[in-house]
Amino acid sequence: MKKFPFRFIPLYVVILFFISACGNEKAENQNASAVIEQAPDFEVTTVSGETISLEESLNNDKPVVIYFTASWCPVCAQNWPSLSEVYPEYEDRLTLVAIGIDPTDDEQTMRSLAEEKGFTFPVTRGIPQIMLDYGVKSQATTVGVNKDGNIAFRKNKMVISADEYRELFDGLVQ
């Protein structure tokens, strides 16, 4: 009968430590993803004079998509055509608003941009406080708020195709 190799006990302890640590990390990640994040309320006036608020949209049983944008943002410029293509298909079922993040993007700048680029969706002047309230760190970020008022997704600083927007919007309106 062989004896247990006691000289390997430290190795066994280290292996068990890493196994348990990995298991705890996985459990923590699962718990973190299960955390529900309530969307902060906001009310904005678009460059066309329309008032949009999270509370009103949710009261009308419409989820909300906020696109944080800037007039000078090259990634945003790639997303505007996709948003303009897709929004008309969903405007009766969800609220979309592009909120400027740069305070120098005043109402006239954003109105001219919307006209020049043919936006089909509402847009506001630069209101950086809403970006901060939503924990958004950069332009070209899309945030979806479900009908319960919880943040359903954040797509940070990325180009999103029209089909990908449709998938995101479908997930909110169902």
CSV table of C-alpha atoms in Angstrom, one decimal:
chain,number,residue,atom,x,y,z
A,1,MET,CA,0.0,0.0,0.0
A,2,LYS,CA,1.4,3.4,-1.0
A,3,LYS,CA,1.7,6.2,1.5
A,4,PHE,CA,0.0,9.5,0.9
A,5,PRO,CA,2.6,11.9,-0.4
A,6,PHE,CA,2.5,14.6,2.3
A,7,ARG,CA,5.0,16.8,0.5
A,8,PHE,CA,2.2,17.6,-2.1
A,9,ILE,CA,-0.2,19.0,0.5
A,10,PRO,CA,0.7,22.6,-0.2
A,11,LEU,CA,0.1,22.0,-3.9
A,12,TYR,CA,-3.3,20.4,-3.1
A,13,VAL,CA,-4.2,23.4,-1.0
A,14,VAL,CA,-3.3,25.9,-3.7
A,15,ILE,CA,-5.3,23.9,-6.3
A,16,LEU,CA,-8.3,23.8,-4.0
A,17,PHE,CA,-8.0,27.5,-3.3
A,18,PHE,CA,-8.0,28.3,-7.0
A,19,ILE,CA,-11.0,26.0,-7.7
A,20,SER,CA,-13.0,27.5,-5.0
A,21,ALA,CA,-12.0,31.1,-6.0
A,22,CYS,CA,-13.1,30.4,-9.6
A,23,GLY,CA,-16.4,29.1,-8.4
A,24,ASN,CA,-17.0,32.1,-6.2
A,25,GLU,CA,-16.1,34.5,-9.1
A,26,LYS,CA,-18.6,32.7,-11.3
A,27,ALA,CA,-21.2,33.0,-8.7
A,28,GLU,CA,-20.4,36.7,-8.2
A,29,ASN,CA,-20.7,37.4,-11.9
A,30,GLN,CA,-24.0,35.5,-12.1
A,31,ASN,CA,-25.3,37.6,-9.2
A,32,ALA,CA,-24.0,40.8,-10.7
A,33,SER,CA,-25.9,40.1,-14.0
A,34,ALA,CA,-29.0,39.4,-12.0
A,35,VAL,CA,-29.0,42.9,-10.4
A,36,ILE,CA,-31.8,45.0,-11.7
A,37,GLU,CA,-30.8,48.6,-12.5
A,38,GLN,CA,-33.6,51.1,-12.4
A,39,ALA,CA,-33.3,53.8,-15.1
A,40,PRO,CA,-33.2,57.4,-13.9
A,41,ASP,CA,-36.1,59.5,-14.9
A,42,PHE,CA,-35.5,62.3,-17.4
A,43,GLU,CA,-37.5,64.9,-19.4
A,44,VAL,CA,-36.1,66.6,-22.4
A,45,THR,CA,-37.3,68.9,-25.1
A,46,THR,CA,-36.2,68.0,-28.6
A,47,VAL,CA,-35.0,70.4,-31.2
A,48,SER,CA,-38.4,70.2,-32.8
A,49,GLY,CA,-40.1,71.3,-29.5
A,50,GLU,CA,-41.4,67.8,-28.5
A,51,THR,CA,-41.2,66.9,-24.8
A,52,ILE,CA,-40.1,63.4,-24.1
A,53,SER,CA,-39.9,61.8,-20.6
A,54,LEU,CA,-39.1,58.4,-19.4
A,55,GLU,CA,-42.1,58.5,-17.0
A,56,GLU,CA,-44.6,59.4,-19.7
A,57,SER,CA,-43.3,56.8,-22.1
A,58,LEU,CA,-43.5,54.1,-19.5
A,59,ASN,CA,-47.0,55.2,-18.5
A,60,ASN,CA,-47.9,54.7,-22.1
A,61,ASP,CA,-46.5,51.2,-22.0
A,62,LYS,CA,-43.6,52.1,-24.3
A,63,PRO,CA,-40.0,51.1,-23.6
A,64,VAL,CA,-37.4,53.8,-24.2
A,65,VAL,CA,-34.1,53.8,-26.2
A,66,ILE,CA,-31.7,56.6,-25.6
A,67,TYR,CA,-28.9,57.2,-28.0
A,68,PHE,CA,-26.1,59.3,-26.5
A,69,THR,CA,-24.6,61.3,-29.4
A,70,ALA,CA,-22.4,64.2,-30.4
A,71,SER,CA,-22.3,66.2,-33.6
A,72,TRP,CA,-18.6,65.6,-34.1
A,73,CYS,CA,-18.7,61.8,-33.3
A,74,PRO,CA,-17.6,59.6,-36.3
A,75,VAL,CA,-19.0,56.5,-34.7
A,76,CYS,CA,-22.4,58.3,-34.1
A,77,ALA,CA,-22.3,59.3,-37.8
A,78,GLN,CA,-22.3,55.6,-38.7
A,79,ASN,CA,-25.2,54.9,-36.5
A,80,TRP,CA,-27.5,57.7,-37.5
A,81,PRO,CA,-28.5,56.1,-40.8
A,82,SER,CA,-29.4,52.8,-39.1
A,83,LEU,CA,-31.4,54.6,-36.5
A,84,SER,CA,-33.2,56.6,-39.1
A,85,GLU,CA,-34.0,53.5,-41.1
A,86,VAL,CA,-35.3,51.4,-38.1
A,87,TYR,CA,-37.0,54.0,-35.9
A,88,PRO,CA,-40.1,54.5,-38.2
A,89,GLU,CA,-40.8,50.8,-37.9
A,90,TYR,CA,-41.0,51.0,-34.1
A,91,GLU,CA,-42.1,54.6,-33.3
A,92,ASP,CA,-45.6,53.4,-32.3
A,93,ARG,CA,-44.2,50.8,-29.9
A,94,LEU,CA,-41.2,52.5,-28.3
A,95,THR,CA,-39.7,55.9,-27.6
A,96,LEU,CA,-36.3,56.8,-29.1
A,97,VAL,CA,-34.5,60.0,-28.4
A,98,ALA,CA,-30.9,60.9,-29.3
A,99,ILE,CA,-29.5,63.0,-26.4
A,100,GLY,CA,-26.5,65.2,-27.1
A,101,ILE,CA,-23.7,64.7,-24.6
A,102,ASP,CA,-21.6,67.8,-25.6
A,103,PRO,CA,-22.9,71.1,-24.0
A,104,THR,CA,-21.5,73.0,-27.1
A,105,ASP,CA,-24.0,71.0,-29.3
A,106,ASP,CA,-26.6,73.7,-28.8
A,107,GLU,CA,-30.2,73.5,-30.2
A,108,GLN,CA,-29.3,75.1,-33.5
A,109,THR,CA,-26.3,72.8,-34.1
A,110,MET,CA,-28.3,69.7,-33.4
A,111,ARG,CA,-31.3,71.0,-35.4
A,112,SER,CA,-29.0,71.7,-38.4
A,113,LEU,CA,-27.4,68.3,-38.0
A,114,ALA,CA,-30.8,66.5,-37.9
A,115,GLU,CA,-31.9,68.3,-41.0
A,116,GLU,CA,-28.7,67.7,-42.9
A,117,LYS,CA,-28.5,64.0,-42.1
A,118,GLY,CA,-32.2,63.4,-42.4
A,119,PHE,CA,-32.9,62.1,-38.9
A,120,THR,CA,-36.2,60.4,-38.5
A,121,PHE,CA,-35.8,60.2,-34.7
A,122,PRO,CA,-36.0,63.0,-32.1
A,123,VAL,CA,-32.8,64.7,-31.0
A,124,THR,CA,-31.9,67.1,-28.2
A,125,ARG,CA,-29.2,69.7,-27.6
A,126,GLY,CA,-26.2,68.6,-25.5
A,127,ILE,CA,-27.3,67.6,-22.0
A,128,PRO,CA,-24.4,65.9,-20.4
A,129,GLN,CA,-26.1,65.5,-17.0
A,130,ILE,CA,-28.4,62.7,-18.4
A,131,MET,CA,-25.3,60.9,-19.7
A,132,LEU,CA,-23.9,61.0,-16.2
A,133,ASP,CA,-27.2,60.0,-14.6
A,134,TYR,CA,-27.2,56.8,-16.8
A,135,GLY,CA,-23.5,56.0,-16.1
A,136,VAL,CA,-22.6,56.4,-19.7
A,137,LYS,CA,-19.0,57.2,-20.3
A,138,SER,CA,-18.9,58.0,-24.0
A,139,GLN,CA,-20.8,59.1,-27.0
A,140,ALA,CA,-22.2,56.5,-29.4
A,141,THR,CA,-23.8,54.6,-26.6
A,142,THR,CA,-27.3,53.1,-26.9
A,143,VAL,CA,-29.3,52.4,-23.7
A,144,GLY,CA,-32.5,50.4,-23.7
A,145,VAL,CA,-35.1,50.8,-20.9
A,146,ASN,CA,-37.7,48.1,-20.7
A,147,LYS,CA,-41.4,48.7,-19.9
A,148,ASP,CA,-40.7,48.1,-16.2
A,149,GLY,CA,-38.3,51.1,-16.2
A,150,ASN,CA,-35.2,48.9,-15.9
A,151,ILE,CA,-32.1,49.2,-18.0
A,152,ALA,CA,-32.2,46.2,-20.4
A,153,PHE,CA,-29.0,46.9,-22.3
A,154,ARG,CA,-26.1,49.3,-22.8
A,155,LYS,CA,-24.2,49.2,-26.1
A,156,ASN,CA,-21.1,51.3,-25.5
A,157,LYS,CA,-19.3,53.3,-28.3
A,158,MET,CA,-20.0,50.9,-31.1
A,159,VAL,CA,-21.4,50.8,-34.6
A,160,ILE,CA,-24.7,49.0,-34.7
A,161,SER,CA,-26.3,47.8,-37.9
A,162,ALA,CA,-30.0,48.3,-38.7
A,163,ASP,CA,-30.6,44.6,-38.2
A,164,GLU,CA,-28.9,44.7,-34.8
A,165,TYR,CA,-31.0,47.7,-33.8
A,166,ARG,CA,-34.1,45.7,-34.8
A,167,GLU,CA,-33.0,42.8,-32.6
A,168,LEU,CA,-32.5,45.2,-29.7
A,169,PHE,CA,-35.8,47.0,-30.3
A,170,ASP,CA,-37.7,43.7,-30.6
A,171,GLY,CA,-36.4,42.6,-27.3
A,172,LEU,CA,-37.8,45.7,-25.7
A,173,VAL,CA,-41.3,45.8,-27.3
A,174,GLN,CA,-42.1,42.1,-26.7
